[in-house]
Coordinates of N, CA and C in Angstrom, one line a residue:
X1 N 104.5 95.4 -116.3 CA 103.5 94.5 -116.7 C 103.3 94.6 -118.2
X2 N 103.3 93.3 -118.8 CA 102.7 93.5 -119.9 C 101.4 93.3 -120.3
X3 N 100.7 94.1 -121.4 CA 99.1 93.2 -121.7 C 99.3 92.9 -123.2
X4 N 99.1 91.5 -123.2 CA 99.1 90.9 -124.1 C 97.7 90.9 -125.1
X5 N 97.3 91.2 -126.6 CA 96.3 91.1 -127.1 C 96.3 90.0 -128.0
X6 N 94.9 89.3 -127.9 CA 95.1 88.0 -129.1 C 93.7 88.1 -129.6
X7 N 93.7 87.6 -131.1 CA 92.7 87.1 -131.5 C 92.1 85.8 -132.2
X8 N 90.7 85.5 -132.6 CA 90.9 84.3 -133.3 C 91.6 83.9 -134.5
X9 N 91.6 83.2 -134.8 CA 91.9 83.5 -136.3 C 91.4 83.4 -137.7
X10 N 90.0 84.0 -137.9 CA 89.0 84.3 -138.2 C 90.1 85.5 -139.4
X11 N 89.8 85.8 -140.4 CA 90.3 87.0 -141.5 C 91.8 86.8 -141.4
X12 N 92.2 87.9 -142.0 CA 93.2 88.1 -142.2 C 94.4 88.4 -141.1
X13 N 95.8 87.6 -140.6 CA 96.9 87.5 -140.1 C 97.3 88.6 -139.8
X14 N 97.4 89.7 -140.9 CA 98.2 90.9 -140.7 C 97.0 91.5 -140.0
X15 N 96.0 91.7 -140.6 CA 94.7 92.7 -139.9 C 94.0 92.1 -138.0
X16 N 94.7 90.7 -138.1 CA 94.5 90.1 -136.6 C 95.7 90.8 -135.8
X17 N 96.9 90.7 -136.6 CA 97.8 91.4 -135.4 C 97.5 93.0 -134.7
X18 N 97.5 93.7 -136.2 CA 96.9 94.8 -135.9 C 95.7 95.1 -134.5
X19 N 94.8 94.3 -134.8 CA 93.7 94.3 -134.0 C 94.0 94.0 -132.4
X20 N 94.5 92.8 -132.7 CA 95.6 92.3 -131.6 C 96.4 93.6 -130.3
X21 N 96.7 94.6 -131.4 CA 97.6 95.5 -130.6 C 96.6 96.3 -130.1
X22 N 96.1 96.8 -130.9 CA 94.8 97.9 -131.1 C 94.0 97.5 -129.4
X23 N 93.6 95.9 -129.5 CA 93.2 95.5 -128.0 C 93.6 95.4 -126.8
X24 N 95.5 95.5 -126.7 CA 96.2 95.4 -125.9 C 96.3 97.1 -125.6
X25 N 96.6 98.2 -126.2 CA 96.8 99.6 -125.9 C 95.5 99.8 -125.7
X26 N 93.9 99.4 -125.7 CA 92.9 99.8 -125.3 C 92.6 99.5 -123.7
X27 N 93.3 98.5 -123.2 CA 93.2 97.9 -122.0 C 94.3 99.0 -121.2
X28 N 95.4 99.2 -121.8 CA 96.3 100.2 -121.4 C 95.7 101.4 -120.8
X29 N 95.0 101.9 -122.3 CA 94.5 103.2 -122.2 C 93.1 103.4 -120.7
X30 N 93.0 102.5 -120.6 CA 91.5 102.5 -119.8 C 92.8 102.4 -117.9
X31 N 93.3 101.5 -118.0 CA 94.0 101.4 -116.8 C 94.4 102.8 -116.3
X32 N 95.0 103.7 -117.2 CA 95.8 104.3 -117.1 C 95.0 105.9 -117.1
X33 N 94.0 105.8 -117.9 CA 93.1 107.1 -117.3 C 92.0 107.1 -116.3
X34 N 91.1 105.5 -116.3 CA 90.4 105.2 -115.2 C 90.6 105.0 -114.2
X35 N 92.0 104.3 -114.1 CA 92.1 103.6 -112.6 C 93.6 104.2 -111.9
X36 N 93.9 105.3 -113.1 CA 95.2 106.0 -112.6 C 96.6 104.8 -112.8
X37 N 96.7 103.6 -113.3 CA 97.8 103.0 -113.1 C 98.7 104.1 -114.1
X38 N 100.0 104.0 -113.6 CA 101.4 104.5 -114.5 C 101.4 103.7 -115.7
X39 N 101.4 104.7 -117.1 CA 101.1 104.2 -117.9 C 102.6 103.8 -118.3
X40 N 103.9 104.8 -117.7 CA 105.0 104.1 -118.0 C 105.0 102.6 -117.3
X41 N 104.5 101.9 -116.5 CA 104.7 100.6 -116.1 C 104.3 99.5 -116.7
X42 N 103.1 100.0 -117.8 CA 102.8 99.2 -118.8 C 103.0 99.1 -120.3
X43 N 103.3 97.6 -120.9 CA 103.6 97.9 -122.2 C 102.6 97.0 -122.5
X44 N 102.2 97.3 -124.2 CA 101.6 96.1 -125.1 C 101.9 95.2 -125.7
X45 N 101.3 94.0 -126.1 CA 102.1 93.3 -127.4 C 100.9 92.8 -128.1
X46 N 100.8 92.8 -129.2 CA 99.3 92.2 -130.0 C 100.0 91.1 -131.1
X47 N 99.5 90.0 -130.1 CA 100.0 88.6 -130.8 C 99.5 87.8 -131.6
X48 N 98.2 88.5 -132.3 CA 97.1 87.9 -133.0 C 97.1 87.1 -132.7
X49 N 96.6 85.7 -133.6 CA 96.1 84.2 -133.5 C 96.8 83.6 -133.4
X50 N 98.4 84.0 -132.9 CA 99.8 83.1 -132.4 C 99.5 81.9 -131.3
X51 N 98.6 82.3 -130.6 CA 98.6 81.7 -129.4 C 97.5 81.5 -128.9
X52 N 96.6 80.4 -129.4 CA 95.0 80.5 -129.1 C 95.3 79.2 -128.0
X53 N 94.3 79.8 -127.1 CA 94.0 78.6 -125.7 C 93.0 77.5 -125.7
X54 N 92.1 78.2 -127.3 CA 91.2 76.6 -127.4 C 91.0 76.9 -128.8
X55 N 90.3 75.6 -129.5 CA 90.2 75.5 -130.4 C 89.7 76.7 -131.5
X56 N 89.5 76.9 -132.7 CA 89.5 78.0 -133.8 C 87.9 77.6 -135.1
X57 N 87.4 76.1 -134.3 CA 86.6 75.7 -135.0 C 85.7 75.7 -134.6
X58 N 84.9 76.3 -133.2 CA 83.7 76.5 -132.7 C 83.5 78.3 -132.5
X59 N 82.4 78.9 -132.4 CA 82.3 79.7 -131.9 C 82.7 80.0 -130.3
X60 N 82.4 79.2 -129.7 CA 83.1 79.5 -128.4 C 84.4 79.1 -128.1
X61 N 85.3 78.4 -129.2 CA 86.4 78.1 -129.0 C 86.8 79.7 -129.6
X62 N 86.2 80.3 -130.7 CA 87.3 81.9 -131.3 C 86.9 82.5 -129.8
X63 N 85.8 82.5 -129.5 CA 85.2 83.7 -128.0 C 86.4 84.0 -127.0
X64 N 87.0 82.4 -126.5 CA 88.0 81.8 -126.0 C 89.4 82.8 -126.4
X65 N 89.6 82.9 -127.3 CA 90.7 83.2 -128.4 C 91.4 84.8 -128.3
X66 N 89.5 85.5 -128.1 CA 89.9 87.1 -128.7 C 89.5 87.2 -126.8
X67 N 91.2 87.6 -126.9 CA 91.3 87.8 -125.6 C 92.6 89.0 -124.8
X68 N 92.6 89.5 -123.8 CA 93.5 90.1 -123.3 C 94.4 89.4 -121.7
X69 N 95.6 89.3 -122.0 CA 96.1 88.4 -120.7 C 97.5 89.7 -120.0
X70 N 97.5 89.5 -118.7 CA 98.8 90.1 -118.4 C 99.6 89.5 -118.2
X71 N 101.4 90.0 -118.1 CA 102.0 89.5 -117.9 C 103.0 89.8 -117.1
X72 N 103.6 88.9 -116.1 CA 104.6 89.8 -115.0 C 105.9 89.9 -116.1
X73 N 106.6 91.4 -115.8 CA 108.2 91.4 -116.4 C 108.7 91.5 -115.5

């Protein structure tokens, strides 16, 4: 499985990706010491503001935005 991190796109690109990742290995980390999943079975990817699901010009459209998704591999 992967967990994907995204954010709005609100600041800086490089410092969104960063963050991006930073929120994908936090969801990792919590899976993996809380709920015991195999941490080898999961990977991250932090996709910053590559890929937003709604708009970037409301506050609830960034809310929307800074988000974590999984994915089957």
């Amino acid at each position: 499985m992967q967990i994907e991190g995204h954010t709005d796109s609100v600041g800086d690109g490089a410092h969104n990706l960063d963050l991006s990742k930073l929120r994908a290995d936090a969801v990792k980390a919590v899976l993996a010491t809380q709920f015991k999943v195999d941490a080898s079975r999961l990977t991250t990817a932090g996709l910053g503001a590559t890929k937003p699901t709604d708009s970037n010009d409301t506050p609830q459209g960034r809310a929307q935005n800074r988000r974590v998704e999984f994915v089957k591999q």
